[in-house]
Amino acid sequence: MNAQSQIAAKAAIDPENFALANCLRALAIDAVNAANSGHPGAPMGMADAATVLFRKHLKFDASAPDWPDRDRFVLSNGHASMLLYGLLHLTGYEDMTIDQIRNFRQWGAITAGHPEWGHAKGVETTTGPLGQGLATAVGMALAERALAAEFPDLVDHRTWVMLGDGCLQEGIGQEAISLAGHLKLGKLNLLYDDNDITIDGPTSVSFSEDVPARFGACGWHVISCDGHDATALDAAMTAARAETSRPTLIAMKTTIGFGAPNRAGTAKAHGSPLGDQEGALAKAALGWDAAPFDIPADLAASWQEIGARGAKERKAWEATLAASPDAKAFNDRVSGKLPENYAADVQKARSDLFAKPQNVATRKASQIALESLAAAVPAMIGGSADLTGSNLTRVGAVDRQYTADMPGRYIGYGVREFGMAAAMNGLALHGGFKPYGGTFLVFSDYARNAIRLSALMGLGVTYVMTHDSIGLGEDGPTHQPVEHLASLRAIPNLNVFRPADAVETLEAWDIALRSPATPSLMALSRQNVPQLRESGPENLSEKGAYILRQYGEGRDVTLLATGTEVALAIEAAEKLHNEDYAVTVVSMPCWELFDAQPEEYRESVLGTAPRIAIEAASAFGWTRYVDREADVIGMPGFGASAPAERLYSEFGITTDAIITLAKTQIGK
């Protein structure tokens, strides 16, 4: 059977679905050609499945994009963005106009090269880095199940994901499918675009595993079908909706660039425009004769009906919500509102620290803070990447484990740092939860790309990263973070906290919970530190840096420090003061918040005297506050395996080193 006969055979199965799918294919061809940039092949290949999904199975209402009980649709292979934009435009999302489609990938348009959350209604998450959409969708499914347990009459929806081979080749893909299968997330459904093509050519170049068998081994319900057969796709999606005890994979055998006579089924259809000639040939083969960006009136009307078919169900749900005694609690949860008594609970936790100072590691201080805050904020949902006993992320209020049988408030992510971070993004995006999860700071590298997406999307996710320096000791340099603080501080819109004591740790948590549009990362110590703050109602950490101690009149030198090194700075300052030097100690728990303060405040904190920075990490980045890296007492390279005290001594992070450098600076 030649290509034209194959197209005709697929069209005959369900002519209406085929014609509607051609609207998506035509828009993808036109938009990518107009931009002279993009990926037409995947939208053309997945158009039949997307049409069946939106036409018959997806619960949504285009007129109410943020309806809390809508199904979530995630395009994990985000390079196929024109498929999503076409769906949103055709079904009637108000902001996705034809002008936005015409301006695909152009400055100021909401039709970015890869879908970006917050730019266009109907885009549930930012996708592009392959595999993260899938893992984020796992978080959405986790959230749906947990919220449904609390509000059973108000929450009942599914998470649908489209993905390709790249999402499954990335390591995060395996982390995601393994966790979802283990927790039996039965309302998670994947549509796998099995087209045998990657950028480098046929998948046989690098990928030969049995994907359905792999999913089956991870506990998934697996269905295989022809991705261009609308009847088979409908049956597969119906079966997926009927299966509630396991997540479902629908492996769809498709042709990339379906309809393009010279590029279909080849890598040439993946990441380059078809061009005018091939685009015209593809349209002719598909039986499409409308002008560029023009949708025939009858097909446009049918798509509008698809976009409106969920309105009745949405209005019925709204009536149920209005009559529910849980309406206020539910609305507060999905809006991210903190409980009315939240400020009082924070103040009580602060007062408790002042009444009974805690000389503990900041990871323990974090647990102490969580004991109060998790009890006060029902939206908090915790977890750890198999390091609960080290991260100290589990407290009484979230003690119930999230299992396949019961969605508790504590998720055992296993050794899946990347998957955990992306799933937390999904929990936050879904609404109703303020997620946090823990691992070692050195393993933030495994999670870094998802942390970056937290910051890019502006999500209030909290990363609990313990064992923050060479102070972890004997585990050695493979576990001792040196460059990590600097690299994380380089990410825009990420608040990196390295608190000095129990009070600053509580304050960091308070800031994190009150920052719905900025993720927070806590760098917490293994070794004990003294509680340095003794009184005061103000959250001084909110300023990013502040004067903690002042010895003598005026200033001869200013000591800047974070975390465990603040106590060292104070000890050195006291000794210098005994020799009649005037010394100011500045604690800098969060550079990002300090840099956001008015210039007048920053100048008052930093002063004009010589400055020295102390941090048991790389000196990189500190020259924004000190004159040169030689003014930083930190790590020149990697650490070593030995007790913490020996390491600090060997690497010269000591009070004596601070005093010597301070006297040198003062003498200049």
Coordinates of N, CA and C in Angstrom, one line a residue, residues 304-465:
Q304 N -15.1 24.2 18.2 CA -15.7 25.0 19.3 C -16.7 24.2 20.2
E305 N -17.4 23.3 19.5 CA -18.4 22.5 20.3 C -17.6 21.5 21.2
I306 N -16.4 21.0 20.7 CA -15.6 20.2 21.6 C -15.1 21.0 22.8
G307 N -14.7 22.2 22.6 CA -14.2 23.1 23.7 C -15.3 23.4 24.7
A308 N -16.6 23.4 24.3 CA -17.7 23.7 25.2 C -18.4 22.5 25.8
R309 N -18.0 21.3 25.4 CA -18.8 20.2 25.8 C -18.7 19.9 27.3
G310 N -17.6 20.4 28.0 CA -17.5 20.2 29.4 C -18.2 21.2 30.3
A311 N -18.8 22.2 29.6 CA -19.4 23.3 30.4 C -20.5 22.8 31.4
K312 N -21.3 21.9 30.9 CA -22.4 21.4 31.7 C -21.9 20.7 33.0
E313 N -20.8 19.9 32.8 CA -20.2 19.2 33.9 C -19.6 20.1 34.9
R314 N -18.9 21.1 34.3 CA -18.2 22.1 35.1 C -19.3 22.9 36.0
K315 N -20.4 23.3 35.4 CA -21.4 24.0 36.1 C -22.0 23.2 37.2
A316 N -22.2 21.9 36.9 CA -22.7 21.0 38.0 C -21.8 20.9 39.1
W317 N -20.5 20.8 38.8 CA -19.4 20.8 39.8 C -19.5 22.1 40.7
E318 N -19.6 23.2 40.0 CA -19.7 24.5 40.7 C -20.9 24.5 41.7
A319 N -22.0 23.9 41.2 CA -23.1 23.9 42.1 C -22.9 23.0 43.3
T320 N -22.2 21.9 43.1 CA -21.8 21.0 44.2 C -20.9 21.7 45.2
L321 N -19.9 22.5 44.6 CA -19.0 23.2 45.5 C -19.8 24.3 46.3
A322 N -20.7 25.0 45.7 CA -21.4 26.0 46.4 C -22.2 25.5 47.5
A323 N -22.7 24.2 47.4 CA -23.6 23.6 48.4 C -22.7 22.9 49.5
S324 N -21.4 22.8 49.2 CA -20.6 21.9 50.1 C -20.2 22.7 51.4
P325 N -20.3 22.0 52.5 CA -19.8 22.7 53.8 C -18.3 22.9 53.7
D326 N -17.6 22.2 52.8 CA -16.2 22.3 52.7 C -15.7 23.4 51.7
A327 N -16.7 24.2 51.2 CA -16.4 25.1 50.1 C -15.2 26.1 50.4
K328 N -15.3 26.7 51.6 CA -14.3 27.7 52.0 C -12.9 27.0 52.1
A329 N -12.9 25.8 52.8 CA -11.7 25.1 53.0 C -11.1 24.7 51.7
F330 N -11.9 24.3 50.8 CA -11.4 23.8 49.4 C -10.9 25.0 48.7
N331 N -11.6 26.1 48.6 CA -11.2 27.3 47.9 C -9.9 27.9 48.5
D332 N -9.8 27.9 49.8 CA -8.5 28.3 50.4 C -7.4 27.5 50.0
R333 N -7.6 26.2 49.9 CA -6.5 25.3 49.6 C -6.0 25.5 48.2
V334 N -7.0 25.5 47.2 CA -6.6 25.5 45.8 C -6.0 26.9 45.5
S335 N -6.4 27.9 46.3 CA -5.9 29.3 46.0 C -4.5 29.5 46.7
G336 N -4.1 28.6 47.5 CA -2.8 28.7 48.2 C -2.8 29.6 49.4
K337 N -4.0 29.9 49.9 CA -4.1 30.8 51.1 C -3.6 30.1 52.3
L338 N -2.9 30.8 53.1 CA -2.4 30.2 54.4 C -3.5 30.3 55.4
P339 N -3.6 29.4 56.4 CA -4.6 29.5 57.4 C -4.6 30.8 58.2
E340 N -5.8 31.2 58.7 CA -5.9 32.5 59.4 C -5.0 32.6 60.6
N341 N -4.7 31.5 61.3 CA -3.9 31.6 62.5 C -2.4 31.3 62.2
Y342 N -2.0 31.4 60.9 CA -0.7 31.1 60.5 C 0.3 32.0 61.2
A343 N 0.1 33.3 61.2 CA 1.1 34.2 61.8 C 1.3 34.0 63.3
A344 N 0.2 33.7 63.9 CA 0.2 33.4 65.4 C 1.0 32.1 65.7
D345 N 0.9 31.1 64.8 CA 1.6 29.9 65.0 C 3.1 30.1 64.8
V346 N 3.5 30.9 63.8 CA 4.9 31.2 63.6 C 5.4 31.9 64.8
Q347 N 4.7 32.9 65.3 CA 5.2 33.7 66.5 C 5.3 32.8 67.7
K348 N 4.4 31.8 67.9 CA 4.6 30.9 69.0 C 5.8 30.1 68.8
A349 N 6.1 29.6 67.6 CA 7.3 28.8 67.4 C 8.6 29.6 67.7
R350 N 8.5 30.9 67.3 CA 9.6 31.8 67.6 C 9.8 32.0 69.1
S351 N 8.7 32.2 69.8 CA 8.7 32.4 71.3 C 9.3 31.2 72.0
D352 N 8.9 30.0 71.5 CA 9.4 28.8 72.1 C 10.9 28.7 71.9
L353 N 11.5 29.1 70.8 CA 12.9 29.1 70.6 C 13.6 30.1 71.6
F354 N 13.0 31.2 71.8 CA 13.6 32.2 72.7 C 13.5 31.7 74.1
A355 N 12.4 31.0 74.5 CA 12.3 30.5 75.8 C 13.2 29.4 76.1
K356 N 13.4 28.6 75.1 CA 14.3 27.4 75.2 C 15.2 27.3 74.0
P357 N 16.3 28.0 74.0 CA 17.2 28.0 72.9 C 17.7 26.6 72.5
Q358 N 17.8 26.4 71.1 CA 18.1 25.1 70.6 C 19.5 25.2 69.9
N359 N 20.5 24.6 70.6 CA 21.8 24.5 70.0 C 21.9 23.2 69.2
V360 N 21.4 23.2 68.0 CA 21.3 22.0 67.2 C 21.8 22.3 65.8
A361 N 22.0 21.2 65.1 CA 22.3 21.3 63.6 C 21.1 22.0 63.0
T362 N 21.3 22.8 61.9 CA 20.2 23.4 61.3 C 19.2 22.5 60.6
R363 N 19.7 21.2 60.3 CA 18.7 20.2 59.8 C 17.8 19.9 60.9
K364 N 18.2 19.8 62.1 CA 17.4 19.5 63.3 C 16.5 20.7 63.5
A365 N 17.0 21.9 63.4 CA 16.2 23.1 63.6 C 15.1 23.2 62.5
S366 N 15.4 22.7 61.3 CA 14.3 22.6 60.3 C 13.2 21.6 60.7
Q367 N 13.6 20.5 61.3 CA 12.6 19.6 61.8 C 11.8 20.2 62.9
I368 N 12.4 21.0 63.8 CA 11.7 21.6 64.9 C 10.7 22.6 64.3
A369 N 11.1 23.4 63.3 CA 10.2 24.3 62.6 C 9.1 23.6 62.0
L370 N 9.4 22.5 61.3 CA 8.3 21.7 60.6 C 7.3 21.2 61.6
E371 N 7.7 20.8 62.8 CA 6.8 20.3 63.8 C 5.6 21.3 64.0
S372 N 6.0 22.5 64.0 CA 4.9 23.6 64.2 C 4.2 23.9 62.9
L373 N 5.0 24.1 61.9 CA 4.4 24.6 60.6 C 3.6 23.6 59.9
A374 N 4.0 22.4 59.8 CA 3.2 21.4 59.1 C 1.9 21.1 59.8
A375 N 1.9 21.2 61.1 CA 0.6 21.1 61.9 C -0.3 22.3 61.6
A376 N 0.3 23.5 61.4 CA -0.5 24.7 61.2 C -1.0 24.8 59.7
V377 N -0.3 24.2 58.8 CA -0.6 24.4 57.4 C -0.9 23.0 56.7
P378 N -2.2 22.7 56.6 CA -2.6 21.4 56.1 C -2.1 21.1 54.7
A379 N -1.8 22.2 53.9 CA -1.4 22.0 52.5 C 0.0 21.5 52.4
M380 N 0.8 21.5 53.5 CA 2.2 21.0 53.4 C 2.2 19.5 53.2
I381 N 2.9 19.1 52.2 CA 3.1 17.7 51.9 C 4.6 17.4 51.7
G382 N 5.2 16.5 52.5 CA 6.6 16.3 52.6 C 7.1 15.1 51.9
G383 N 8.4 14.9 52.0 CA 9.0 13.7 51.4 C 10.5 13.8 51.4
S384 N 11.1 12.7 51.0 CA 12.6 12.7 50.9 C 13.0 11.6 49.9
A385 N 14.2 11.9 49.3 CA 14.7 10.9 48.3 C 15.5 9.9 49.1
D386 N 14.8 9.1 49.9 CA 15.4 8.0 50.6 C 16.4 8.4 51.7
L387 N 16.3 9.6 52.2 CA 17.2 10.2 53.2 C 16.4 10.8 54.4
T388 N 15.3 10.2 54.7 CA 14.4 10.8 55.7 C 15.2 11.0 57.1
G389 N 15.9 10.0 57.5 CA 16.6 10.0 58.8 C 17.7 11.0 58.8
S390 N 18.2 11.4 57.6 CA 19.3 12.4 57.5 C 18.7 13.8 57.3
N391 N 17.7 13.9 56.4 CA 17.1 15.2 56.1 C 16.2 15.7 57.2
L392 N 15.7 14.8 58.0 CA 14.8 15.1 59.1 C 13.6 15.8 58.6
T393 N 13.0 15.4 57.5 CA 11.9 16.0 56.9 C 10.5 15.4 57.4
R394 N 10.6 14.4 58.2 CA 9.3 13.8 58.6 C 9.0 14.2 60.1
V395 N 7.8 14.7 60.3 CA 7.3 15.2 61.6 C 5.9 14.7 61.8
G396 N 5.4 14.9 63.0 CA 4.2 14.3 63.4 C 3.0 14.6 62.5
A397 N 2.9 15.8 62.0 CA 1.7 16.2 61.2 C 1.7 15.6 59.9
V398 N 2.9 15.2 59.4 CA 2.9 14.6 58.0 C 3.5 13.1 58.1
D399 N 3.2 12.5 59.2 CA 3.8 11.2 59.5 C 3.2 10.1 58.7
R400 N 1.9 10.2 58.2 CA 1.3 9.2 57.5 C 1.9 9.0 56.1
Q401 N 2.4 7.8 55.8 CA 3.1 7.6 54.5 C 2.1 7.6 53.4
Y402 N 2.5 8.1 52.2 CA 1.7 8.1 51.0 C 2.0 6.7 50.4
T403 N 1.0 5.9 50.3 CA 1.1 4.5 49.8 C 0.1 4.3 48.6
A404 N 0.2 3.1 48.0 CA -0.7 2.8 46.9 C -2.1 2.7 47.5
D405 N -2.3 2.4 48.7 CA -3.6 2.3 49.3 C -4.1 3.5 50.0
M406 N -3.2 4.4 50.5 CA -3.6 5.5 51.2 C -2.7 6.7 50.9
P407 N -3.3 7.8 50.5 CA -2.5 9.0 50.1 C -2.2 9.9 51.4
G408 N -1.1 9.5 52.1 CA -0.7 10.3 53.2 C 0.0 11.6 52.9
R409 N 0.5 12.3 53.9 CA 1.2 13.6 53.7 C 2.7 13.4 53.6
Y410 N 3.2 12.2 53.6 CA 4.7 12.0 53.4 C 4.9 11.0 52.3
I411 N 5.7 11.5 51.3 CA 6.0 10.7 50.1 C 7.4 10.1 50.2
G412 N 7.5 8.8 50.1 CA 8.8 8.2 50.0 C 9.2 8.1 48.5
Y413 N 10.0 9.1 48.1 CA 10.3 9.2 46.7 C 11.4 8.1 46.2
G414 N 12.0 7.5 47.2 CA 13.1 6.6 46.8 C 14.3 7.4 46.3
V415 N 15.3 6.7 45.8 CA 16.5 7.3 45.4 C 16.2 7.9 44.0
R416 N 15.4 8.9 43.9 CA 15.0 9.5 42.7 C 14.9 11.1 42.8
E417 N 16.1 11.7 43.0 CA 16.1 13.1 43.3 C 15.5 14.0 42.2
F418 N 15.8 13.6 41.0 CA 15.3 14.4 39.9 C 13.7 14.2 39.8
G419 N 13.3 13.0 39.9 CA 11.9 12.7 39.8 C 11.2 13.3 40.9
M420 N 11.8 13.4 42.1 CA 11.1 14.0 43.3 C 10.9 15.5 43.0
A421 N 12.0 16.2 42.5 CA 11.9 17.6 42.3 C 10.8 17.9 41.3
A422 N 10.8 17.2 40.2 CA 9.8 17.4 39.2 C 8.4 17.1 39.7
A423 N 8.2 16.1 40.4 CA 6.9 15.7 41.0 C 6.4 16.8 42.0
M424 N 7.4 17.4 42.7 CA 7.0 18.5 43.6 C 6.4 19.7 42.8
N425 N 7.0 19.9 41.6 CA 6.5 21.0 40.7 C 5.1 20.6 40.3
G426 N 4.8 19.4 40.0 CA 3.5 19.0 39.7 C 2.5 19.1 40.8
L427 N 2.9 18.8 42.0 CA 2.1 19.0 43.2 C 1.7 20.5 43.4
A428 N 2.7 21.4 43.2 CA 2.4 22.8 43.3 C 1.5 23.3 42.2
L429 N 1.8 22.8 40.9 CA 1.0 23.3 39.8 C -0.5 22.8 39.9
H430 N -0.7 21.6 40.4 CA -2.0 21.1 40.5 C -2.9 22.0 41.4
G431 N -2.3 22.5 42.5 CA -3.0 23.3 43.4 C -3.5 22.5 44.6
G432 N -3.5 23.2 45.8 CA -3.9 22.5 47.0 C -2.8 22.1 47.9
F433 N -1.6 22.2 47.4 CA -0.4 21.7 48.2 C 0.8 22.6 48.2
K434 N 1.5 22.6 49.3 CA 2.8 23.3 49.4 C 3.8 22.2 49.6
P435 N 4.4 21.7 48.6 CA 5.3 20.6 48.7 C 6.7 20.9 49.1
Y436 N 7.3 20.0 49.9 CA 8.8 20.1 50.2 C 9.3 18.7 50.2
G437 N 10.6 18.6 49.9 CA 11.3 17.3 49.8 C 12.8 17.5 50.0
G438 N 13.4 16.4 50.5 CA 14.8 16.5 51.0 C 15.7 15.6 50.3
T439 N 17.0 16.0 50.2 CA 18.1 15.2 49.9 C 19.4 15.9 50.4
F440 N 20.5 15.4 50.1 CA 21.8 16.1 50.4 C 22.0 17.2 49.4
L441 N 22.7 18.3 49.9 CA 22.9 19.4 49.0 C 23.7 19.0 47.8
V442 N 24.7 18.1 48.0 CA 25.5 17.7 46.9 C 24.7 17.1 45.8
F443 N 23.6 16.5 46.1 CA 22.7 15.8 45.1 C 21.7 16.8 44.5
S444 N 21.8 18.0 44.8 CA 21.0 19.0 44.1 C 21.3 19.0 42.6
D445 N 22.6 18.6 42.3 CA 22.9 18.5 40.9 C 22.0 17.5 40.2
Y446 N 21.6 16.4 40.8 CA 20.7 15.5 40.2 C 19.3 16.2 39.9
A447 N 18.9 17.1 40.8 CA 17.6 17.7 40.7 C 17.6 19.0 40.1
R448 N 18.8 19.5 39.7 CA 19.0 20.9 39.3 C 18.0 21.4 38.2
N449 N 17.8 20.5 37.1 CA 17.0 21.0 36.0 C 15.5 21.2 36.5
A450 N 15.1 20.4 37.4 CA 13.7 20.6 37.9 C 13.7 21.8 38.8
I451 N 14.7 22.0 39.6 CA 14.8 23.2 40.4 C 14.8 24.5 39.5
R452 N 15.5 24.4 38.4 CA 15.5 25.5 37.5 C 14.1 25.8 37.0
L453 N 13.3 24.7 36.7 CA 11.9 24.9 36.2 C 11.0 25.4 37.3
S454 N 11.3 25.0 38.6 CA 10.5 25.6 39.7 C 10.7 27.2 39.6
A455 N 11.9 27.6 39.4 CA 12.2 29.0 39.4 C 11.6 29.7 38.2
L456 N 11.8 29.0 37.0 CA 11.3 29.6 35.8 C 9.7 29.8 35.8
M457 N 9.1 28.8 36.4 CA 7.6 28.9 36.5 C 7.1 29.7 37.6
G458 N 8.0 29.9 38.6 CA 7.6 30.7 39.8 C 6.7 29.9 40.7
L459 N 7.2 28.8 41.2 CA 6.4 27.8 42.1 C 6.9 27.9 43.5
G460 N 6.0 27.8 44.5 CA 6.4 27.8 45.9 C 6.8 26.5 46.4
V461 N 7.8 25.9 45.8 CA 8.3 24.6 46.2 C 9.5 24.8 47.1
T462 N 9.6 23.9 48.1 CA 10.7 24.1 49.0 C 11.6 22.8 49.0
Y463 N 12.9 23.1 48.8 CA 13.9 22.0 48.7 C 14.7 22.0 50.0
V464 N 14.7 20.9 50.7 CA 15.4 20.7 52.0 C 16.7 20.0 51.7
M465 N 17.8 20.7 51.6 CA 19.1 20.2 51.2 C 20.1 20.2 52.4

